[in-house]
Amino acid sequence: MTTTGEVHRATAGGPWWWDRRRSALFDGGLGVLSAAECAVEGVSFAHKAGLPAAVGVVFGVLAGATLVLRRQWPIAVVLVSVAITPAEMGVLMTVVALYSLAASEMPRRIIGALAAMSFAGTLIVTVVRAQQDAARGVDAFQVGSWLVPFIAITTALGVTAPPLLLGMYVGARRRLMESLTERNESLERELSLLAERAEERAEWARGEERTRIAREMHDVVAHRVSLMVVHAAALQAVARKDPEKAVKNAALVGDMGRQALTELREMLGVLRSGEAVPQRVPEVPLQAVGVAAAAAASRAEAEADGEGGPSLAELEELVGQSRAAGMVVEMLVEGDVRGYAAVVEQTAYRVVQEALTNVHKHAAGAKTYVRLAHRGAEVAMQVENEPPPVLSVGSVELPSGGNGLVGMKERVAGLGGVFVSGPTDAGGFRVSAVLPAQGPGQLAG
């Protein structure tokens, strides 16, 4: 940025300190006019000083040509104009130099001091010239002693005040426009940053939703299908030896398959209910985040209401299904049975369900203990199995994706609970979880 407050752009095409060729040509034209004016006035100055006319012309040309520097060095141009004022030269130069100085970003005290010097110089020269004219016998100056000061002050104000005020106005306007431009660019950068953050939040929300759906699908499918595989293996083993038991196992497989289909239909129904999102929403990131947040809130509210979700009252049935699959399970309930928030009961059920599923997968035939404790401000559950027996010929190994424990920990942590899992000293495995008795929404209230 130059001293006149004009911004040099990267695409500037002007020479030296000019940002545009048009500005260079304009200042060059002013310099030529000022040099011509000072050259003409230099002849009169040389005659009064007793110097050759050529000396006055050269002096006037050199002094007037400094106006070309008004954008880069306005102080120097003003000082030159003040210096040649006693020679009665450079009126155009004085006016333009004061305008350029006032429009620049120089401190106000410097502008005021130089303007005062120019005003004083013009005032003194005008007074001296008026007195000289009066001494030559001009009748107009015999009207009164007040006329000479009046003419001097009026002339000095006319030369200094208008360009000074105009330059200050133009400079203030230029700085205002630059400030508005910078503010506009800053707002554009902030909006761009907000849009990027909104897209990141939308992507994060989509990732969280995918994780939640995967966790729900795992909880619903893994346990049912694991039991179905176990019963199918038992059915294959006893089909010829014990037809009655084979029929019973086949019925259990059918029941579990129907239960799995029912839960999948309920989950898919919830997912379909969230498909009514406008197709053009992703074009506006902030609006997309708002719609996604509203949809997520609706789903969370539906889950909190416990619509279609399991509860602690169904744990006996869950344990019974594992017993029917050949697992030896003991269940112990401590404390007074009472109701909890729907999301708490659903999470507790899923923890026990996933723990039993892991026993079917990794410790088939091991004796398992399920403990449920009702406490004052929390509910605790624990599933522990003994070391599994040696696999027999008819045993079935179930595939594992390694996401069960991760899903349980995420569920419990989401409610502000504590989840611990790991092997026991006896060679078995233990899964423990403690959940607050109230849901997160009630705790916040």
C-alpha angles and dihedrals in degrees: 000000000000128000090266092058097249116142120234107221125206089244094054112144101185126106124257111335097352117101093203135032090230090061091050092051091047093051090044090054091050089050092052092049092047092047091050092049093048091045091056092045089045090066091060091044092051091049092052092045093047093243130134113273091237090061091054092048094050092046091049093048093050093046095045094046091063087078086083087074095057096112097046102035110016093160092058092049092050091049091051090050090050090048094054094042093093087057088057091241137129108033090155090045092052094049095047093042092053090048092051092047093050092047092051128089094251117135114272093240091059092047091049093048095050092044089052090051091051092046092049093047093050091045094051094045091049092049092049093048092047091051091049090052090048091050090055089062104263105167094208092071093054092073093089145324091253094067098075095053090044093053092044095049093044092050094046092049092046092054099043110026103057097049090042094052093042092050092050090051094048092046093050091048092049092050090048091053091048090050091050091048092051091047091050091050090047091051091049090052091048092049090049090050091048090050091051091048091048090053090049091050091048090051090047090050091050090050092049090049092050090050092050092049091048091050092050092047090049093050094047099042105031098061097042095044092045091055090045090054091048092050091045090054091049090047090053091050098049100031093105101027100046113018092176093056090044090056090050092050091047089053091050091050090052093049093050092047091052091048091051091049091049093052091045091052090051091050094046089049090057090048092049090050088062095054095086092094114130113256094227096053095096089064088071108050097195092049090047090054090051093051092045091049091050091049092048091049091052091051092046090050090050090051091047090055088058095230107174093347125129123253139200090264088070095057092095090056090047092052090045091057090054090048089051088054090058100265118136104227129175118194124199125185120195127192132015113318112240141155126270136188111298094243091052093051091046092051092047090050092049092051093054091042094052092045091053090047090055090052089054090049103042107018107032111181095017119134111250133201122205117194126185121186124192110205135173101267101007146034121226131197133185133185116191129173132194122235110294119248122246110287112257127212093265096048119120125218112212122210118248130202095195093235100106098087092041091053092049092050091050092050094049094043090050089063094044094256134133125252126190129174136168147114122301127231090251092059098261131106133253132200118190132177136174120198130187112253092234128057121253092256092055092046091053091052 
